[in-house]
Structure formats: C-alpha cells, structure tokens
PDB file of C-alpha atoms and ligand atoms in Angstrom:
ATOM      1  CA  MET A   1     -11.911  -8.014 -19.257  1.00  0.00           C
ATOM      2  CA  ASN A   2     -10.037  -4.990 -20.398  1.00  0.00           C
ATOM      3  CA  GLU A   3     -12.523  -2.588 -19.558  1.00  0.00           C
ATOM      4  CA  ALA A   4     -12.144  -4.168 -16.069  1.00  0.00           C
ATOM      5  CA  ILE A   5      -8.367  -3.429 -16.046  1.00  0.00           C
ATOM      6  CA  SER A   6      -8.831  -0.092 -17.564  1.00  0.00           C
ATOM      7  CA  LEU A   7     -11.108   0.790 -14.732  1.00  0.00           C
ATOM      8  CA  THR A   8      -8.935  -0.748 -12.500  1.00  0.00           C
ATOM      9  CA  HIS A   9      -5.799   1.369 -13.611  1.00  0.00           C
ATOM     10  CA  ARG A  10      -8.272   4.441 -13.374  1.00  0.00           C
ATOM     11  CA  ILE A  11      -9.317   3.848  -9.963  1.00  0.00           C
ATOM     12  CA  SER A  12      -5.513   2.660  -8.854  1.00  0.00           C
ATOM     13  CA  VAL A  13      -4.328   5.843 -10.281  1.00  0.00           C
ATOM     14  CA  THR A  14      -6.910   8.112  -8.436  1.00  0.00           C
ATOM     15  CA  LEU A  15      -6.228   6.540  -5.255  1.00  0.00           C
ATOM     16  CA  PHE A  16      -2.540   6.753  -5.853  1.00  0.00           C
ATOM     17  CA  PHE A  17      -2.705  10.241  -6.828  1.00  0.00           C
ATOM     18  CA  LEU A  18      -4.817  11.279  -3.765  1.00  0.00           C
ATOM     19  CA  ILE A  19      -2.500   9.345  -1.162  1.00  0.00           C
ATOM     20  CA  TYR A  20       0.043  11.456  -2.685  1.00  0.00           C
ATOM     21  CA  VAL A  21      -1.529  14.890  -2.553  1.00  0.00           C
ATOM     22  CA  ILE A  22      -2.241  14.288   1.205  1.00  0.00           C
ATOM     23  CA  LYS A  23       1.427  13.469   1.603  1.00  0.00           C
ATOM     24  CA  THR A  24       2.704  16.500   0.202  1.00  0.00           C
ATOM     25  CA  VAL A  25       0.106  18.769   1.652  1.00  0.00           C
ATOM     26  CA  LEU A  26       0.818  17.050   5.086  1.00  0.00           C
ATOM     27  CA  LEU A  27       4.982  17.960   4.277  1.00  0.00           C
ATOM     28  CA  LEU A  28       4.399  21.173   3.012  1.00  0.00           C
ATOM     29  CA  SER A  29       2.515  22.167   6.012  1.00  0.00           C
ATOM     30  CA  ASN A  30       5.124  20.832   8.580  1.00  0.00           C
ATOM     31  CA  LYS A  31       2.556  18.293   9.771  1.00  0.00           C
ATOM     32  CA  GLN A  32       5.884  16.163  10.451  1.00  0.00           C
ATOM     33  CA  ASP A  33       3.840  13.845  13.097  1.00  0.00           C
ATOM     34  CA  VAL A  34       0.469  13.432  10.980  1.00  0.00           C
ATOM     35  CA  LEU A  35       2.503  13.023   7.735  1.00  0.00           C
ATOM     36  CA  GLN A  36       4.280   9.916   9.960  1.00  0.00           C
ATOM     37  CA  ARG A  37       1.612   8.352  11.102  1.00  0.00           C
ATOM     38  CA  PHE A  38      -0.555   8.755   7.759  1.00  0.00           C
ATOM     39  CA  THR A  39       2.573   7.221   5.632  1.00  0.00           C
ATOM     40  CA  LYS A  40       2.716   4.160   8.263  1.00  0.00           C
ATOM     41  CA  MET A  41      -1.257   3.727   7.724  1.00  0.00           C
ATOM     42  CA  VAL A  42      -1.036   3.721   4.076  1.00  0.00           C
ATOM     43  CA  LYS A  43       2.070   1.634   3.612  1.00  0.00           C
ATOM     44  CA  VAL A  44       0.673  -1.720   2.675  1.00  0.00           C
ATOM     45  CA  PRO A  45      -2.513   0.017   0.386  1.00  0.00           C
ATOM     46  CA  GLU A  46      -0.072   2.172  -0.870  1.00  0.00           C
ATOM     47  CA  MET A  47       2.030  -0.695  -2.087  1.00  0.00           C
ATOM     48  CA  ILE A  48      -0.953  -2.699  -3.461  1.00  0.00           C
ATOM     49  CA  VAL A  49      -2.122   0.501  -5.194  1.00  0.00           C
ATOM     50  CA  SER A  50       1.118   0.959  -6.877  1.00  0.00           C
ATOM     51  CA  ALA A  51       1.390  -2.553  -7.927  1.00  0.00           C
ATOM     52  CA  LEU A  52      -2.186  -2.039  -9.604  1.00  0.00           C
ATOM     53  CA  PHE A  53      -1.322   0.937 -11.421  1.00  0.00           C
ATOM     54  CA  LEU A  54       1.878  -0.144 -12.687  1.00  0.00           C
ATOM     55  CA  ILE A  55       0.583  -3.790 -13.949  1.00  0.00           C
ATOM     56  CA  THR A  56      -2.402  -2.489 -15.517  1.00  0.00           C
ATOM     57  CA  GLY A  57      -0.820   0.454 -17.064  1.00  0.00           C
ATOM     58  CA  VAL A  58       2.221  -1.873 -18.478  1.00  0.00           C
ATOM     59  CA  TYR A  59      -0.638  -4.313 -19.922  1.00  0.00           C
ATOM     60  CA  LEU A  60      -2.787  -1.456 -21.209  1.00  0.00           C
ATOM     61  CA  LEU A  61       0.219  -0.274 -23.062  1.00  0.00           C
ATOM     62  CA  THR A  62       0.507  -3.670 -24.690  1.00  0.00           C
ATOM     63  CA  LEU A  63      -3.232  -3.075 -26.153  1.00  0.00           C
ATOM     64  CA  VAL A  64      -2.019   0.058 -28.127  1.00  0.00           C
ATOM     65  CA  PRO A  65      -1.151  -0.598 -31.583  1.00  0.00           C
ATOM     66  CA  VAL A  66       0.309   2.769 -31.637  1.00  0.00           C
ATOM     67  CA  ILE A  67       1.985   4.780 -29.028  1.00  0.00           C
ATOM     68  CA  LYS A  68       1.669   8.409 -29.363  1.00  0.00           C
ATOM     69  CA  PRO A  69       4.440  10.807 -28.705  1.00  0.00           C
ATOM     70  CA  MET A  70       2.501  12.252 -25.631  1.00  0.00           C
ATOM     71  CA  MET A  71       1.854   8.878 -24.142  1.00  0.00           C
ATOM     72  CA  TYR A  72       5.601   8.475 -23.891  1.00  0.00           C
ATOM     73  CA  VAL A  73       5.792  12.137 -22.053  1.00  0.00           C
ATOM     74  CA  LYS A  74       3.303  10.790 -19.790  1.00  0.00           C
ATOM     75  CA  ILE A  75       4.772   7.481 -19.191  1.00  0.00           C
ATOM     76  CA  ALA A  76       8.274   9.285 -18.550  1.00  0.00           C
ATOM     77  CA  LEU A  77       6.854  11.804 -16.066  1.00  0.00           C
ATOM     78  CA  VAL A  78       5.637   8.795 -14.331  1.00  0.00           C
ATOM     79  CA  LEU A  79       8.660   6.832 -14.029  1.00  0.00           C
ATOM     80  CA  ALA A  80      10.700   9.998 -13.292  1.00  0.00           C
ATOM     81  CA  SER A  81       8.253  11.228 -10.512  1.00  0.00           C
ATOM     82  CA  ILE A  82       8.771   7.777  -8.433  1.00  0.00           C
ATOM     83  CA  PRO A  83      12.599   8.372  -7.632  1.00  0.00           C
ATOM     84  CA  VAL A  84      12.015  12.108  -7.080  1.00  0.00           C
ATOM     85  CA  ALA A  85       9.237  11.630  -4.716  1.00  0.00           C
ATOM     86  CA  ILE A  86      11.050   8.502  -2.698  1.00  0.00           C
ATOM     87  CA  ILE A  87      13.924  11.240  -2.126  1.00  0.00           C
ATOM     88  CA  GLY A  88      11.779  13.843  -1.443  1.00  0.00           C
ATOM     89  CA  PHE A  89       9.668  12.361   1.367  1.00  0.00           C
ATOM     90  CA  LYS A  90      12.629  10.491   2.751  1.00  0.00           C
ATOM     91  CA  LYS A  91      14.777  13.141   3.260  1.00  0.00           C
ATOM     92  CA  GLY A  92      11.342  15.603   3.919  1.00  0.00           C
ATOM     93  CA  ASN A  93      12.553  17.812   0.793  1.00  0.00           C
ATOM     94  CA  LYS A  94       9.861  20.176   0.312  1.00  0.00           C
ATOM     95  CA  VAL A  95      10.448  21.256  -3.119  1.00  0.00           C
ATOM     96  CA  LEU A  96      11.257  17.647  -4.058  1.00  0.00           C
ATOM     97  CA  ALA A  97       8.104  16.360  -2.905  1.00  0.00           C
ATOM     98  CA  ALA A  98       6.092  19.482  -4.603  1.00  0.00           C
ATOM     99  CA  LEU A  99       7.887  18.671  -7.737  1.00  0.00           C
ATOM    100  CA  SER A 100       6.671  15.164  -7.950  1.00  0.00           C
ATOM    101  CA  LEU A 101       3.247  16.164  -7.218  1.00  0.00           C
ATOM    102  CA  LEU A 102       3.742  18.442 -10.212  1.00  0.00           C
ATOM    103  CA  MET A 103       4.954  15.750 -12.296  1.00  0.00           C
ATOM    104  CA  ILE A 104       2.318  13.314 -11.588  1.00  0.00           C
ATOM    105  CA  THR A 105      -0.329  15.665 -11.913  1.00  0.00           C
ATOM    106  CA  ALA A 106       1.094  17.104 -15.570  1.00  0.00           C
ATOM    107  CA  SER A 107       0.894  13.091 -16.591  1.00  0.00           C
ATOM    108  CA  TYR A 108      -2.646  12.745 -15.080  1.00  0.00           C
ATOM    109  CA  GLY A 109      -3.592  16.059 -17.040  1.00  0.00           C
ATOM    110  CA  ILE A 110      -2.093  14.599 -20.370  1.00  0.00           C
ATOM    111  CA  ALA A 111      -4.132  11.230 -19.665  1.00  0.00           C
ATOM    112  CA  GLU A 112      -7.185  13.353 -19.415  1.00  0.00           C
ATOM    113  CA  ALA A 113      -6.553  15.328 -22.295  1.00  0.00           C
ATOM    114  CA  GLU A 114      -5.723  12.689 -24.526  1.00  0.00           C
ATOM    115  CA  LYS A 115      -8.840  10.693 -23.609  1.00  0.00           C
ATOM    116  CA  LYS A 116     -10.907  14.025 -24.164  1.00  0.00           C
ATOM    117  CA  LYS A 117      -8.972  14.158 -27.695  1.00  0.00           C
ATOM    118  CA  ARG A 118     -10.085  10.118 -28.397  1.00  0.00           C
ATOM    119  CA  GLU A 119     -13.611  10.865 -27.517  1.00  0.00           C
ATOM    120  CA  LYS A 120     -13.868  13.598 -29.892  1.00  0.00           C
ATOM    121  CA  GLY A 121     -12.458  11.732 -32.556  1.00  0.00           C
ATOM    122  CA  GLU A 122     -15.117   9.256 -31.974  1.00  0.00           C
ATOM    123  CA  THR A 123     -17.979  11.851 -32.269  1.00  0.00           C
ATOM    124  CA  VAL A 124     -16.238  13.206 -35.519  1.00  0.00           C
ATOM    125  CA  VAL A 125     -16.877  10.024 -37.345  1.00  0.00           C
ATOM    126  CA  ALA A 126     -20.490  10.408 -37.424  1.00  0.00           C
ATOM    127  CA  SER A 127     -20.412  13.875 -39.200  1.00  0.00           C
ATOM    128  CA  ASN A 128     -17.216  13.895 -41.082  1.00  0.00           C
ATOM    129  CA  VAL A 129     -15.629  12.356 -44.207  1.00  0.00           C
ATOM    130  CA  ASN A 130     -12.276  12.555 -43.218  1.00  0.00           C
ATOM    131  CA  GLY A 131     -10.640   9.499 -44.155  1.00  0.00           C
ATOM    132  CA  LYS A 132      -7.844   9.462 -41.956  1.00  0.00           C
ATOM    133  CA  GLU A 133      -9.868  10.351 -38.652  1.00  0.00           C
ATOM    134  CA  ILE A 134     -12.368   7.279 -39.492  1.00  0.00           C
ATOM    135  CA  TYR A 135      -9.283   5.033 -40.164  1.00  0.00           C
ATOM    136  CA  GLU A 136      -7.835   5.917 -36.774  1.00  0.00           C
ATOM    137  CA  ALA A 137     -11.496   5.582 -35.086  1.00  0.00           C
ATOM    138  CA  LYS A 138     -12.314   2.453 -36.902  1.00  0.00           C
ATOM    139  CA  CYS A 139      -9.471   0.348 -38.434  1.00  0.00           C
ATOM    140  CA  LEU A 140      -6.628   1.249 -36.559  1.00  0.00           C
ATOM    141  CA  MET A 141      -7.604  -0.867 -33.443  1.00  0.00           C
ATOM    142  CA  CYS A 142      -6.940  -4.076 -35.723  1.00  0.00           C
ATOM    143  CA  HIS A 143      -4.819  -3.123 -38.670  1.00  0.00           C
ATOM    144  CA  GLY A 144      -2.403  -0.659 -36.807  1.00  0.00           C
ATOM    145  CA  GLY A 145      -1.877   3.033 -37.632  1.00  0.00           C
ATOM    146  CA  ASP A 146       0.738   1.418 -40.575  1.00  0.00           C
ATOM    147  CA  GLY A 147      -1.892  -1.126 -41.739  1.00  0.00           C
ATOM    148  CA  LYS A 148       0.746  -3.613 -40.787  1.00  0.00           C
ATOM    149  CA  SER A 149      -0.805  -4.718 -37.125  1.00  0.00           C
ATOM    150  CA  LYS A 150      -2.185  -8.055 -37.427  1.00  0.00           C
ATOM    151  CA  ILE A 151      -4.453  -7.762 -33.964  1.00  0.00           C
ATOM    152  CA  ASN A 152      -7.576 -10.104 -34.224  1.00  0.00           C
ATOM    153  CA  GLY A 153      -6.027 -11.651 -37.076  1.00  0.00           C
ATOM    154  CA  ALA A 154      -6.325  -8.849 -39.461  1.00  0.00           C
ATOM    155  CA  ALA A 155      -4.665  -8.775 -43.015  1.00  0.00           C
ATOM    156  CA  ASP A 156      -1.910  -6.319 -43.537  1.00  0.00           C
ATOM    157  CA  LEU A 157      -3.020  -3.413 -45.580  1.00  0.00           C
ATOM    158  CA  SER A 158       0.336  -2.164 -46.644  1.00  0.00           C
ATOM    159  CA  ILE A 159       0.513  -5.203 -49.046  1.00  0.00           C
ATOM    160  CA  THR A 160      -3.008  -5.712 -49.857  1.00  0.00           C
ATOM    161  CA  GLN A 161      -3.769  -6.042 -53.577  1.00  0.00           C
ATOM    162  CA  ALA A 162      -7.676  -4.545 -52.792  1.00  0.00           C
ATOM    163  CA  ASP A 163      -8.094  -1.362 -54.883  1.00  0.00           C
ATOM    164  CA  VAL A 164     -10.643   1.207 -53.451  1.00  0.00           C
ATOM    165  CA  ALA A 165     -13.677  -0.421 -54.727  1.00  0.00           C
ATOM    166  CA  THR A 166     -12.739  -3.942 -53.001  1.00  0.00           C
ATOM    167  CA  ILE A 167     -11.531  -2.141 -50.087  1.00  0.00           C
ATOM    168  CA  LYS A 168     -15.145  -0.311 -49.870  1.00  0.00           C
ATOM    169  CA  THR A 169     -16.860  -3.367 -50.237  1.00  0.00           C
ATOM    170  CA  VAL A 170     -14.870  -5.346 -47.271  1.00  0.00           C
ATOM    171  CA  ILE A 171     -15.820  -2.043 -45.081  1.00  0.00           C
ATOM    172  CA  MET A 172     -19.426  -2.667 -45.731  1.00  0.00           C
ATOM    173  CA  ASN A 173     -19.581  -6.082 -46.121  1.00  0.00           C
ATOM    174  CA  GLY A 174     -16.903  -7.556 -44.136  1.00  0.00           C
ATOM    175  CA  LYS A 175     -14.302 -10.376 -45.358  1.00  0.00           C
ATOM    176  CA  ASN A 176     -13.906 -13.870 -43.660  1.00  0.00           C
ATOM    177  CA  THR A 177     -13.201 -13.180 -40.029  1.00  0.00           C
ATOM    178  CA  MET A 178     -13.649  -9.161 -40.313  1.00  0.00           C
ATOM    179  CA  THR A 179     -17.200  -8.022 -39.457  1.00  0.00           C
ATOM    180  CA  PRO A 180     -18.672  -5.427 -41.646  1.00  0.00           C
ATOM    181  CA  ILE A 181     -17.902  -1.814 -40.351  1.00  0.00           C
ATOM    182  CA  SER A 182     -21.512  -1.398 -40.451  1.00  0.00           C
ATOM    183  CA  ASP A 183     -22.116   2.180 -38.451  1.00  0.00           C
ATOM    184  CA  LEU A 184     -19.906   3.967 -41.383  1.00  0.00           C
ATOM    185  CA  SER A 185     -22.478   5.405 -44.378  1.00  0.00           C
ATOM    186  CA  ALA A 186     -21.473   4.502 -47.840  1.00  0.00           C
ATOM    187  CA  GLU A 187     -19.986   7.648 -48.363  1.00  0.00           C
ATOM    188  CA  GLN A 188     -17.774   7.346 -44.855  1.00  0.00           C
ATOM    189  CA  ALA A 189     -16.593   3.884 -46.140  1.00  0.00           C
ATOM    190  CA  GLU A 190     -15.244   5.432 -49.634  1.00  0.00           C
ATOM    191  CA  ALA A 191     -13.686   8.363 -47.645  1.00  0.00           C
ATOM    192  CA  VAL A 192     -11.634   5.441 -45.474  1.00  0.00           C
ATOM    193  CA  ALA A 193     -11.209   3.402 -48.362  1.00  0.00           C
ATOM    194  CA  ALA A 194      -9.375   5.969 -50.137  1.00  0.00           C
ATOM    195  CA  TYR A 195      -7.441   6.745 -47.677  1.00  0.00           C
ATOM    196  CA  VAL A 196      -6.041   3.277 -47.221  1.00  0.00           C
ATOM    197  CA  GLU A 197      -5.237   3.240 -50.815  1.00  0.00           C
ATOM    198  CA  SER A 198      -3.040   6.507 -50.873  1.00  0.00           C
ATOM    199  CA  ASN A 199      -1.701   6.366 -47.481  1.00  0.00           C
ATOM    200  CA  VAL A 200      -1.570   2.902 -46.443  1.00  0.00           C
ATOM    201  CA  LYS A 201      -1.168   0.422 -49.413  1.00  0.00           C
ATOM    202  CA  GLY A 202       2.360   0.313 -50.374  1.00  0.00           C
ATOM    203  CA  LYS A 203       3.548   2.313 -47.470  1.00  0.00           C
TER     204      LYS A 203
HETATM  205  C1  HEC B   1     -12.024  -6.343 -35.143  1.00  0.00           C
HETATM  206  C2  HEC B   1     -10.798  -6.184 -36.215  1.00  0.00           C
HETATM  207  C3  HEC B   1     -10.745  -5.084 -37.223  1.00  0.00           C
HETATM  208  C4  HEC B   1     -11.300  -3.877 -37.336  1.00  0.00           C
HETATM  209  C5  HEC B   1     -11.943  -2.928 -36.749  1.00  0.00           C
HETATM  210  C6  HEC B   1     -11.113  -3.690 -39.341  1.00  0.00           C
HETATM  211  N1  HEC B   1     -10.582  -4.687 -39.765  1.00  0.00           N
HETATM  212 FE1  HEC B   1     -10.135  -5.027 -41.480  1.00  0.00          FE
HETATM  213  N2  HEC B   1      -9.652  -6.959 -41.351  1.00  0.00           N
HETATM  214  C7  HEC B   1      -9.663  -7.568 -40.471  1.00  0.00           C
HETATM  215  C8  HEC B   1      -9.625  -9.255 -40.480  1.00  0.00           C
HETATM  216  C9  HEC B   1      -9.501 -10.144 -39.411  1.00  0.00           C
HETATM  217  C10 HEC B   1      -9.260  -9.227 -41.847  1.00  0.00           C
HETATM  218  C11 HEC B   1      -8.743 -10.609 -42.695  1.00  0.00           C
HETATM  219  C12 HEC B   1     -10.086 -11.003 -42.964  1.00  0.00           C
HETATM  220  C13 HEC B   1      -9.468 -12.218 -43.988  1.00  0.00           C
HETATM  221  O1  HEC B   1      -9.442 -13.321 -43.078  1.00  0.00           O
HETATM  222  O2  HEC B   1      -9.433 -12.224 -45.016  1.00  0.00           O
HETATM  223  C14 HEC B   1      -9.078  -7.866 -42.158  1.00  0.00           C
HETATM  224  C15 HEC B   1      -9.238  -7.592 -43.874  1.00  0.00           C
HETATM  225  C16 HEC B   1      -9.411  -6.488 -43.945  1.00  0.00           C
HETATM  226  C17 HEC B   1      -9.083  -5.980 -45.738  1.00  0.00           C
HETATM  227  C18 HEC B   1      -9.135  -6.952 -46.864  1.00  0.00           C
HETATM  228  C19 HEC B   1      -7.445  -7.148 -46.937  1.00  0.00           C
HETATM  229  C20 HEC B   1      -6.531  -8.191 -47.822  1.00  0.00           C
HETATM  230  O3  HEC B   1      -5.865  -8.022 -48.611  1.00  0.00           O
HETATM  231  O4  HEC B   1      -7.478  -9.358 -48.281  1.00  0.00           O
HETATM  232  C21 HEC B   1      -9.226  -4.983 -45.808  1.00  0.00           C
HETATM  233  C22 HEC B   1      -9.549  -3.927 -47.011  1.00  0.00           C
HETATM  234  C23 HEC B   1      -9.576  -4.142 -44.334  1.00  0.00           C
HETATM  235  N3  HEC B   1      -9.885  -5.050 -43.663  1.00  0.00           N
HETATM  236  C24 HEC B   1     -10.035  -2.925 -44.283  1.00  0.00           C
HETATM  237  C25 HEC B   1     -10.336  -2.624 -43.164  1.00  0.00           C
HETATM  238  C26 HEC B   1     -10.762  -1.036 -43.080  1.00  0.00           C
HETATM  239  C27 HEC B   1     -10.757   0.075 -44.078  1.00  0.00           C
HETATM  240  C28 HEC B   1     -11.448  -0.814 -41.510  1.00  0.00           C
HETATM  241  C29 HEC B   1     -11.714   0.364 -41.156  1.00  0.00           C
HETATM  242  C30 HEC B   1     -13.042   0.794 -41.789  1.00  0.00           C
HETATM  243  C31 HEC B   1     -11.082  -2.085 -40.955  1.00  0.00           C
HETATM  244  N4  HEC B   1     -10.242  -3.240 -41.954  1.00  0.00           N
HETATM  245  C32 HEC B   1     -11.119  -2.514 -39.748  1.00  0.00           C
HETATM  246  C33 HEC B   1      -9.985  -7.044 -39.046  1.00  0.00           C
HETATM  247  C34 HEC B   1     -10.605  -5.804 -38.797  1.00  0.00           C
END
C-alpha cells in the first residue's frame, strides 16, 4: 500500500516536472502560440497530476517519524515555486518562470540526494557496527529518533527500564509484538543496544 503511494508520488512528481520543463522551454524560446496550445492541452492532466503529487506527498510526510531539516527545505521550495510559477506564466515573465523551474529542480535534486543517502545508510548496516546508524536504519521507523514514537505499538524507549543486555535480547529475540531484528549480527545488536542505553534512554 505505502509502496504504491510512494510510486504514485514519484510518477506524479516526474510528470509534473516534465510538463513544467516543456512550458518553461516554450516560454523562454518565445513560442507563445505553442505554449498556449500546450497549456490548454495539459490543463486537466496537470490538475490531476498536481493533486496526486500533493496528496501523496502529504500522506508520505505523515509516515516519516522525524522530519529532517533538508525535508523542510524541499517542501518550502516546492510550495514557494507554485505562486512564482503561476505569476510567471500568467504574465509571460521569463525570469519568474525560470526561477520557479529552478526551485522545483532544486527540490527534486534534494529528494534524490536524500534517497541516495538513505540507501547508503541501509548498506552501511551490513558492514558497520555504528549503533546510531543501525538505530536509524532499523529502529527509528517504529521507535522514532528520540525513542518516543509509538508507531506500530512500539514501546517508549526513552523511559524503558531495560538495560543493555535486555535491549540486546529484545533485538535478537523480539518481545511480544516486536519481531526480532534478525538481520543484525550479535555485535551489531550490542552496538545499537549501547546506543539506546546512552543516547535514547532517559533523554
Ligand atoms: C516494526 C516495529 C519495530 C521495530 C523496527 C523495532 N521495534 Fe522495538 N518494539 C516494537 C514494539 C511494538 C515493542 C513493544 C513490545 C511489547 O509489546 O512489549 C517494542 C519494544 C522494544 C523494547 C522493549 C522496551 C521495554 O521497555 O519493554 C526495546 C528495548 C526495543 N523495542 C528496542 C528496539 C531496537 C533497539 C530496535 C532496532 C534494532 C527496535 N526495537 C526495532 C516495535 C519495533
């Protein structure tokens, strides 16, 4: 379900971006007639695509336990680009149209860069015993960055009584509704347990 929404988001963002690039190129190259025809032609599809793009974006945002600063920059760029684009295209102002495209491109770039970073984080887990990185890749989605999130019924780790050994056992064997995080080695489980003990618990 979430994967389908994420895919819809990516596709609608890409289509939205494409329509935008074409419009801006037409405006910049003084092809007013073609631009007008194109704008008319894509009017309805563009409305659908923009709506999908925004709705799926807002939904995906509600799934993120901790919104990173770059995410705010991305959202601000997208939101700010909308009025700039509307005014730019309405008045045929090339500078504004180009500026809005630049803003959209920048936010697209940020999204891609963040995604690469996330993917890198996931592979790091396999080879590295850095507790913080493992926590962010394997625990944060339920427990949240500060341990207080209760996504999927997770326990509040900031007030847990469990010590390092117990946390390690919970990771390796699971507890009630928490299934074991079985792709971690004993060493990695210990590293993340130590991280929880010193950086999440009691904070
Ligand atoms: C899929 C969601 C999910 C993930 C991922 C997850 N947990 Fe949990 N965790 C839970 C749930 C749900 C509970 C509550 C279990 C219960 O009913 O007692 C829990 C409980 C715990 C507890 C017991 C707390 C207490 O006071 O009893 C610890 C410790 C813990 N998790 C650590 C971790 C660590 C460390 C990771 C990452 C390596 C992790 N969890 C990943 C869902 C998750």
